Short mmCIF file of C-alpha atoms (C1' of nucleotides) in Angstrom, two decimals:
data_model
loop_
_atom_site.label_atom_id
_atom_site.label_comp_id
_atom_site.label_asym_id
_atom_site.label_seq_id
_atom_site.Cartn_x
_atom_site.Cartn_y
_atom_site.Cartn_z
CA UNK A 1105 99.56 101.42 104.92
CA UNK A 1106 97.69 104.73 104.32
CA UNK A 1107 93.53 104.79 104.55
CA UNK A 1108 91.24 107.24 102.86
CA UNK A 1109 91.92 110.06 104.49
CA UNK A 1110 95.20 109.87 103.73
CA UNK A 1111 94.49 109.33 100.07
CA UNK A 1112 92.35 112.36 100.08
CA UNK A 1113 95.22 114.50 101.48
CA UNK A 1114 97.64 113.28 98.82
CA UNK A 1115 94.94 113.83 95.99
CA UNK A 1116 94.52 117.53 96.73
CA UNK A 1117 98.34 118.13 97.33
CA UNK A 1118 98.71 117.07 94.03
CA UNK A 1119 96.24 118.79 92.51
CA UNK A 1120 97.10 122.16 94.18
CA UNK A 1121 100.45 121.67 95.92
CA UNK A 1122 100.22 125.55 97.14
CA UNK A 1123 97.50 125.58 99.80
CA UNK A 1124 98.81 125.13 102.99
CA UNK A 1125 98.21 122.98 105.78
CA UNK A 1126 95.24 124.82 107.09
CA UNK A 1127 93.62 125.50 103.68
CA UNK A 1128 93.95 121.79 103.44
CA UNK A 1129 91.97 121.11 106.73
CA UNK A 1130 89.35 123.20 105.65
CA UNK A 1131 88.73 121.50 102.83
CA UNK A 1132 89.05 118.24 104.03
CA UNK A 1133 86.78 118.81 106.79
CA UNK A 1134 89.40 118.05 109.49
CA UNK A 1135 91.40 119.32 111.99
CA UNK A 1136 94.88 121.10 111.02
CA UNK A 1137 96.60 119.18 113.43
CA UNK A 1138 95.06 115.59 111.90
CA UNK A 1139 96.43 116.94 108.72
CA UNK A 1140 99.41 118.10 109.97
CA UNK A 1141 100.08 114.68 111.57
CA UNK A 1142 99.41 112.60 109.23
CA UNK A 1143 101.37 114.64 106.60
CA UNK A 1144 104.55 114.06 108.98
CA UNK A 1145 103.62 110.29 109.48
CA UNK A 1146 103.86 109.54 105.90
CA UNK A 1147 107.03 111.66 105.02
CA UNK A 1148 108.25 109.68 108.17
CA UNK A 1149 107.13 106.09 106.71
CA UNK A 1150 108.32 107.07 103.52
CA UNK A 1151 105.06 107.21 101.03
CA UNK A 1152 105.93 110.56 100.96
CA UNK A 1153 109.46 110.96 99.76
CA UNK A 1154 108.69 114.65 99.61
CA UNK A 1155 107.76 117.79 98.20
CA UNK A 1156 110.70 118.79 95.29
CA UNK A 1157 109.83 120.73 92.22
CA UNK A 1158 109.24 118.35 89.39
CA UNK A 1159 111.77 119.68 86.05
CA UNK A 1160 110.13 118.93 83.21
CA UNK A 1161 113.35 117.46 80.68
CA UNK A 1162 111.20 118.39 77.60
CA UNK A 1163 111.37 122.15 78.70
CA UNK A 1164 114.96 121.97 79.48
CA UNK A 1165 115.18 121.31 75.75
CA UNK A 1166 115.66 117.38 76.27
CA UNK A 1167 112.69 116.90 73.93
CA UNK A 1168 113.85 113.38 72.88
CA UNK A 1169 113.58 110.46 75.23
CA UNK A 1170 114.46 106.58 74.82
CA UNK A 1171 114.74 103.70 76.44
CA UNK A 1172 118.12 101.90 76.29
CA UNK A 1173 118.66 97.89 76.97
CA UNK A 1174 122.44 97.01 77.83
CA UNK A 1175 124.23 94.24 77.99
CA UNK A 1176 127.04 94.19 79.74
CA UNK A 1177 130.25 92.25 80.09
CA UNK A 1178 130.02 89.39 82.63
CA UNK A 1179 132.81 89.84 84.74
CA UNK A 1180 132.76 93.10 87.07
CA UNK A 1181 128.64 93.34 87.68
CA UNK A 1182 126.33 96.08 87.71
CA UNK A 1183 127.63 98.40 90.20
CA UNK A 1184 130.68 99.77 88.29
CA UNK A 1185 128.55 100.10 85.34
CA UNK A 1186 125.85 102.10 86.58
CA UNK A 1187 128.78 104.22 88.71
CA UNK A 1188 129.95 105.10 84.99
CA UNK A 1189 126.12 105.42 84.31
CA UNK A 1190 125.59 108.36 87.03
CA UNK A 1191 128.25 110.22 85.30
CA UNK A 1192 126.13 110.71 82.39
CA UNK A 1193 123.10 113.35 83.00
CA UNK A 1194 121.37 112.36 80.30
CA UNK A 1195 120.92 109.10 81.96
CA UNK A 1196 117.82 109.67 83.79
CA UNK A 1197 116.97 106.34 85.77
CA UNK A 1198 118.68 102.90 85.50
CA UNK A 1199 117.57 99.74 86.37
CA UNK A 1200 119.08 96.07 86.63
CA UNK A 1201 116.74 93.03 84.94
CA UNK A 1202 115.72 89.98 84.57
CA UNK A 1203 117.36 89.34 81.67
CA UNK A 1204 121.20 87.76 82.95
CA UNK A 1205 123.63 90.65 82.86
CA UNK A 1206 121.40 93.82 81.54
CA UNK A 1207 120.50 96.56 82.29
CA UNK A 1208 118.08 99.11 81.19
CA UNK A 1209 118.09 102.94 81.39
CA UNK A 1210 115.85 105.48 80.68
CA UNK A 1211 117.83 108.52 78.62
CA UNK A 1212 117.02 111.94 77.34
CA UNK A 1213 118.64 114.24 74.53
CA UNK A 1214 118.27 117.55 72.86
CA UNK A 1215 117.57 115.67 69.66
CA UNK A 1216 117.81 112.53 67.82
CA UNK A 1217 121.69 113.55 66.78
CA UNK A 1218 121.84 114.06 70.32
CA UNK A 1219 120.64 111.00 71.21
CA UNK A 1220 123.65 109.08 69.55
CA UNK A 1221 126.12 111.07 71.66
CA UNK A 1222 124.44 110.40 74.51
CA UNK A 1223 124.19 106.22 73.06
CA UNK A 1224 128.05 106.56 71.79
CA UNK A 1225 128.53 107.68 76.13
CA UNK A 1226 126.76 104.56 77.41
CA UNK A 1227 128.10 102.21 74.96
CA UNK A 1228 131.66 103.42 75.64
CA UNK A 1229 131.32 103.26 79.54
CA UNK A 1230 133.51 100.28 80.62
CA UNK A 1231 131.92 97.29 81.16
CA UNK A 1232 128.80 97.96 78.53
CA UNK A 1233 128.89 95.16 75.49
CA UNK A 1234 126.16 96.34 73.66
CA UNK A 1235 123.44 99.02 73.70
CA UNK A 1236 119.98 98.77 71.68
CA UNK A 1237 117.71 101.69 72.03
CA UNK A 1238 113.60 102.45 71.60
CA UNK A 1239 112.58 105.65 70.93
CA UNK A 1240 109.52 107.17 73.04
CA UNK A 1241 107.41 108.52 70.00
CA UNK A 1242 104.60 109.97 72.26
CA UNK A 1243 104.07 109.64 76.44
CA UNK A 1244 100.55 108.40 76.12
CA UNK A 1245 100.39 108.03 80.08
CA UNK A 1246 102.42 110.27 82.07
CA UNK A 1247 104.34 108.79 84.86
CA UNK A 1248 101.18 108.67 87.69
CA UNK A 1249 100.78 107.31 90.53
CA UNK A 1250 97.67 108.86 92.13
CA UNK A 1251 95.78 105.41 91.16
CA UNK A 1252 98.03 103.49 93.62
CA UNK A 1253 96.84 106.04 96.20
CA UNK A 1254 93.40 105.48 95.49
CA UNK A 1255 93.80 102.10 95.02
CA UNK A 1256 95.80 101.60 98.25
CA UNK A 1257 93.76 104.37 100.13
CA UNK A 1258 89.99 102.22 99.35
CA UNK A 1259 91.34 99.12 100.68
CA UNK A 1260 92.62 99.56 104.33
CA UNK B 453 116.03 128.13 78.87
CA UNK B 454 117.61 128.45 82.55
CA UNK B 455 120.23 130.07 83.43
CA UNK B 456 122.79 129.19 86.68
CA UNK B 457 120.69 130.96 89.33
CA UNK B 458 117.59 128.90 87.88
CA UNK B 459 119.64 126.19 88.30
CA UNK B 460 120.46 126.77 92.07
CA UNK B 461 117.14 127.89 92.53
CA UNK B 462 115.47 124.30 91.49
CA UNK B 463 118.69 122.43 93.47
CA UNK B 464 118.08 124.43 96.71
CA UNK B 465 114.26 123.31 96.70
CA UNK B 466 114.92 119.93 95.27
CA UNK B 467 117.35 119.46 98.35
CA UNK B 468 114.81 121.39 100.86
CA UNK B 469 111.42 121.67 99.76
CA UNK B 470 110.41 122.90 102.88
CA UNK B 471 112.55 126.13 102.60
CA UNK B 472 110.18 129.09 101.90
CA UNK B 473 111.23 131.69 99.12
CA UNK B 474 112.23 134.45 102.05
CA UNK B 475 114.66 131.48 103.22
CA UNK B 476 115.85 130.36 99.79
CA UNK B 477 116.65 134.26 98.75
CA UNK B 478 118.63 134.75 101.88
CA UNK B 479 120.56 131.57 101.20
CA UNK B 480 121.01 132.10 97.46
CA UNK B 481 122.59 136.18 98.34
CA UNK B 482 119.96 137.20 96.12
CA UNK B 483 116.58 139.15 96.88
CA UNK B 484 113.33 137.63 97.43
CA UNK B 485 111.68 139.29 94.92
CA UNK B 486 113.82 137.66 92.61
CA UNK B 487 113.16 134.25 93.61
CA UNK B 488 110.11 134.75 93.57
CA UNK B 489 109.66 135.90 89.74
CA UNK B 490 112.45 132.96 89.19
CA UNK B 491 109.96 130.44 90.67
CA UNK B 492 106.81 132.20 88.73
CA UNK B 493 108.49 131.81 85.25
CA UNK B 494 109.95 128.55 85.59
CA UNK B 495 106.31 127.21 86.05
CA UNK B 496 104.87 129.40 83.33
CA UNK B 497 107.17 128.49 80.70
CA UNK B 498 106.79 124.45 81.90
CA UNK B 499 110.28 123.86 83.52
CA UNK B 500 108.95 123.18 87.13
CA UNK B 501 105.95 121.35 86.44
CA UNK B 502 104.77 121.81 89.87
CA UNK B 503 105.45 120.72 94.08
CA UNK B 504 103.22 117.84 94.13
CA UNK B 505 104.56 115.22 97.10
CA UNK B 506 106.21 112.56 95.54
CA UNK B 507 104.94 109.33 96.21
CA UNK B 508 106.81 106.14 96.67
CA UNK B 509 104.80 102.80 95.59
CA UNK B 510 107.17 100.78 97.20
CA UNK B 511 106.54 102.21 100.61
CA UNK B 512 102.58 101.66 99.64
CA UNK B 513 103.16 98.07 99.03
CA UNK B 514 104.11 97.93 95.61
CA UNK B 515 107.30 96.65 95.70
CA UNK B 516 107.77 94.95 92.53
CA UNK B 517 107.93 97.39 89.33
CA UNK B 518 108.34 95.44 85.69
CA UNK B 519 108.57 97.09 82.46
CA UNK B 520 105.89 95.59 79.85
CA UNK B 521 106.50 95.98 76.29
CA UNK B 522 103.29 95.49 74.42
CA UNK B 523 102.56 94.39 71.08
CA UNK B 524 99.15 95.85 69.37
CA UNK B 525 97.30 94.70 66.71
CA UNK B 526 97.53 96.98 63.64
CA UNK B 527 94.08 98.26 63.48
CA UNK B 528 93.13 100.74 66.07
CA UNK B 529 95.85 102.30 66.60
CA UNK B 530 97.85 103.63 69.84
CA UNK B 531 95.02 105.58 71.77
CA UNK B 532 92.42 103.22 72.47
CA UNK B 533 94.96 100.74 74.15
CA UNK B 534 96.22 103.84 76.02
CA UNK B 535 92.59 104.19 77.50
CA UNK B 536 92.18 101.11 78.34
CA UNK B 537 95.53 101.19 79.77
CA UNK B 538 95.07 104.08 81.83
CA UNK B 539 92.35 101.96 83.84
CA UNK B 540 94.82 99.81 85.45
CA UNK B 541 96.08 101.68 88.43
CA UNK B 542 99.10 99.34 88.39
CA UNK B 543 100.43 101.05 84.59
CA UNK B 544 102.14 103.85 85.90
CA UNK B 545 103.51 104.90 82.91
CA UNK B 546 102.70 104.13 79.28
CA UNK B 547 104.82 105.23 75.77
CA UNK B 548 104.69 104.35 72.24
CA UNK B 549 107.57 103.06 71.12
CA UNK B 550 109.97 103.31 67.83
CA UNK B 551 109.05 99.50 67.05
CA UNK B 552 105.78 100.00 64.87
CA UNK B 553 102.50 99.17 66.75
CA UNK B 554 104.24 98.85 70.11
CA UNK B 555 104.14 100.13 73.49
CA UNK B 556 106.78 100.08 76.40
CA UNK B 557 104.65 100.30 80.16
CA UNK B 558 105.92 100.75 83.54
CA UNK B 559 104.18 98.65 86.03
CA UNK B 560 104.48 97.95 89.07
CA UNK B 561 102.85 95.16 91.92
CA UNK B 562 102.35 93.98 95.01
CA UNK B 563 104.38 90.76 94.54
CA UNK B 564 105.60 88.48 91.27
CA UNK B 565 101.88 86.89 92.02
CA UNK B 566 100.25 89.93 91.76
CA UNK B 567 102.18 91.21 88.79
CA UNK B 568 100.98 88.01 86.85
CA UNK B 569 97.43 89.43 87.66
CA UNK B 570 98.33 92.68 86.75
CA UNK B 571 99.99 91.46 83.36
CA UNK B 572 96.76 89.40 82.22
CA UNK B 573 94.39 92.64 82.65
CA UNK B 574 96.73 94.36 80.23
CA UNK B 575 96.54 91.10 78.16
CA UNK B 576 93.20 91.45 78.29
CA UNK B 577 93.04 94.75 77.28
CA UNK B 578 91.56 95.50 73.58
CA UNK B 579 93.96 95.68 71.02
CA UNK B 580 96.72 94.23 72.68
CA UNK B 581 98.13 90.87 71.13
CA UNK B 582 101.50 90.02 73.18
CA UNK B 583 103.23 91.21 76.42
CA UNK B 584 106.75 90.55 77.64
CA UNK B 585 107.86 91.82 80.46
CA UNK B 586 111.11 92.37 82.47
CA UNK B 587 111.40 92.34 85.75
CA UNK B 588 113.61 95.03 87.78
CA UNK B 589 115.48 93.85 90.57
CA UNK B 590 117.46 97.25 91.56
CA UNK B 591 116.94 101.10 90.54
CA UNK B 592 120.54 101.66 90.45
CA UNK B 593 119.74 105.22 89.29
CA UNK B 594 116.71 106.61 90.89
CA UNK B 595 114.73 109.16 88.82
CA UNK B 596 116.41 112.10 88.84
CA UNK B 597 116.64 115.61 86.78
CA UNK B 598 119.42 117.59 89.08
CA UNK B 599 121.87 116.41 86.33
CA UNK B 600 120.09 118.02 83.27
CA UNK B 601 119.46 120.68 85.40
CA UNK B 602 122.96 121.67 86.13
CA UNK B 603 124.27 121.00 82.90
CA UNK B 604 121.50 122.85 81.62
CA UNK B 605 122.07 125.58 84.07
CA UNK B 606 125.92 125.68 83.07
CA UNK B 607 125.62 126.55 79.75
CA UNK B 608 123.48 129.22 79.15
"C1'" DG C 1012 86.37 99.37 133.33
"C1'" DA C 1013 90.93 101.35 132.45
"C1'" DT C 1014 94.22 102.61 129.07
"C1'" DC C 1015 95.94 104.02 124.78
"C1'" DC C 1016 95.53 106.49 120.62
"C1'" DG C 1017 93.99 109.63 117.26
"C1'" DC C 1018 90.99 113.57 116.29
"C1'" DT C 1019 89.10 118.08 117.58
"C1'" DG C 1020 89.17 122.90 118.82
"C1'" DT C 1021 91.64 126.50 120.72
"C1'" DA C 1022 95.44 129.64 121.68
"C1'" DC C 1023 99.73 132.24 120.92
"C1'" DA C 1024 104.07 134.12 119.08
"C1'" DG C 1025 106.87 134.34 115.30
"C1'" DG C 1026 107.76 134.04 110.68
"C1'" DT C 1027 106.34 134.17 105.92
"C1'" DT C 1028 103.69 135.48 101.97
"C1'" DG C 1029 101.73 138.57 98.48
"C1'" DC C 1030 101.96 142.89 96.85
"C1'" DA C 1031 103.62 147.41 95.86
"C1'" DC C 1032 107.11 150.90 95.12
"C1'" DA C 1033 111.30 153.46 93.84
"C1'" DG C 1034 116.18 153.18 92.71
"C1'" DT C 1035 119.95 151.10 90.05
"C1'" DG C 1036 122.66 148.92 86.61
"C1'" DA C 1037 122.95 146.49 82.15
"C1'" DT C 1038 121.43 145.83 77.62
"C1'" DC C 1039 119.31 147.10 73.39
"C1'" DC C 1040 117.98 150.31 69.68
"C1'" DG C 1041 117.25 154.26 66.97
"C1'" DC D 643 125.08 158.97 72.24
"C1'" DG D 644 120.47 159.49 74.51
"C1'" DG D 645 116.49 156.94 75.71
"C1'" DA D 646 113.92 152.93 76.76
"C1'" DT D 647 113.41 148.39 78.49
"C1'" DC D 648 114.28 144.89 81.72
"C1'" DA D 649 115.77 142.43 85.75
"C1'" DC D 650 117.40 142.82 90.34
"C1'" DT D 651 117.57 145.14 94.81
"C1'" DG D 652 115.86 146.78 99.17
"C1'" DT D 653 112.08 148.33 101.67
"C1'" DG D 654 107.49 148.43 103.74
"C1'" DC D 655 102.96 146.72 105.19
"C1'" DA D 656 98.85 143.96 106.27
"C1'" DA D 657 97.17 139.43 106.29
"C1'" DC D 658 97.95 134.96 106.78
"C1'" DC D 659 100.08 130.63 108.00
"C1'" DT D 660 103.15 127.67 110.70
"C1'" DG D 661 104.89 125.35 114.72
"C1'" DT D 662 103.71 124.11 119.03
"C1'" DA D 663 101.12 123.26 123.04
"C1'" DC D 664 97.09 121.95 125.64
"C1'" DA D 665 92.64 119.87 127.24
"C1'" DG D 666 88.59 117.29 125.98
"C1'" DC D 667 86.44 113.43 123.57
"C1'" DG D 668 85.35 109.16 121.33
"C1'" DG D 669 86.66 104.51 119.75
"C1'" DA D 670 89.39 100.47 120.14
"C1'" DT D 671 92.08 97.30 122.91
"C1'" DC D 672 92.89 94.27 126.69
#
DNA sequence: GATCCGCTGTACAGGTTGCACAGTGATCCG
DNA sequence: CGGATCACTGTGCAACCTGTACAGCGGATC
């Protein structure tokens, strides 16, 4: 999938995304065009989806964030439901589960008043039964994913 | 917080990182300088966290991602689990939760094998008593922070 | 042994960045 | 109302980087 090297470019994109391609090199100890290729090889392959500035909610003012469970009506599946779901922004990410018929979304709000707007939304979105929601108190570890890089980047 | 050219600022990039800030001004009818200082305060004041390439697990081989809710014993507390947590490279994410002495953990996994093996090293992390997990079969709504942005961007 | 592939080092033109400056309009305040 | 502050504009410049191409080289494959 990716190897070391590869690993080691991703690792100092992340940690300074503003040095270029032949700042990178230099650091790396390769040639620009090695890190130029493999740079395009893994936005090709798709380990790279790509470089977009990361929004922060919480500065927005979307301070609050939970984690919603819903269960939805039988008939009619998941499709038109999370169709309704896109229509919300608070609704951040959505995902179907396991458990028969549910779904479970990942929501932010201004505040926790806010947050039962945003709750009152989803529950009143045809084809949602029920809603029960978990409050993030604190994000002890930040979404990450430089681990799997390592992790991916020792072994092949 | 933002105002509506913030807002198209952060869409333009989001939609073309690869767009420089001479490109982006001409596009946007506005002068570089501008988005330039644009750019410069939205990542002082937090809102664009940073450019970092955004890594897909599933195109590194993790193709299974679960969501773990974890139940703690009471003494401790939060933080030392967190720690522990944070040396699985397969937690991507980790919060505390509104339901006292819980947490709620994004994983993901090479396969429903692997996430078994994954799943008994957080079992076997100290402090934790119970995990159940939930498996996701589709990301109907992929991460995403346009919407916030806009509406965020609308208002003010 | 021949071939393929990826890495290296080099070269060049064109574009972009970082920075600075003065002018302008809007807003705020005494 | 005059004056100050602030953000945006438009301009200029030197330095740098990007995109692209090419030839040489070593390792791996068959």
């Amino acid at each position: 999938m990716i190897d070391a090297l590869d690993g080691r470019i991703i690792e100092l994109f992340t940690a300074e995304p503003r040095v270029g391609v032949l700042e990178a090199s230099r650091r790396l100890g390769v040639a620009r065009g090695t890190v130029q290729a493999r740079l395009d090889r893994m936005a090709r392959t798709g380990v790279i989806r790509g470089f977009g500035p990361e929004i922060d909610p919480a500065a927005l003012g979307y301070t609050v964030t939970a984690f919603v469970t819903l269960q939805l009506r039988q008939a009619g599946g998941h499709d038109p439901v999370a169709a309704g779901l896109a229509g919300i922004p608070e609704v951040i990410e959505a995902h179907t589960i396991t458990s028969p018929g549910d779904m479970l979304c990942r929501v932010v709000a201004r505040s926790n008043a806010d947050l039962q707007r945003v709750i009152d939304l989803i529950v009143a979105t045809e084809g949602v039964e029920r809603a029960a929601s978990v409050i993030s108190l604190a994000n002890q570890i930040p979404a990450r994913t430089l681990p799997l890089v390592r992790a991916a980047g020792r072994e092949s």
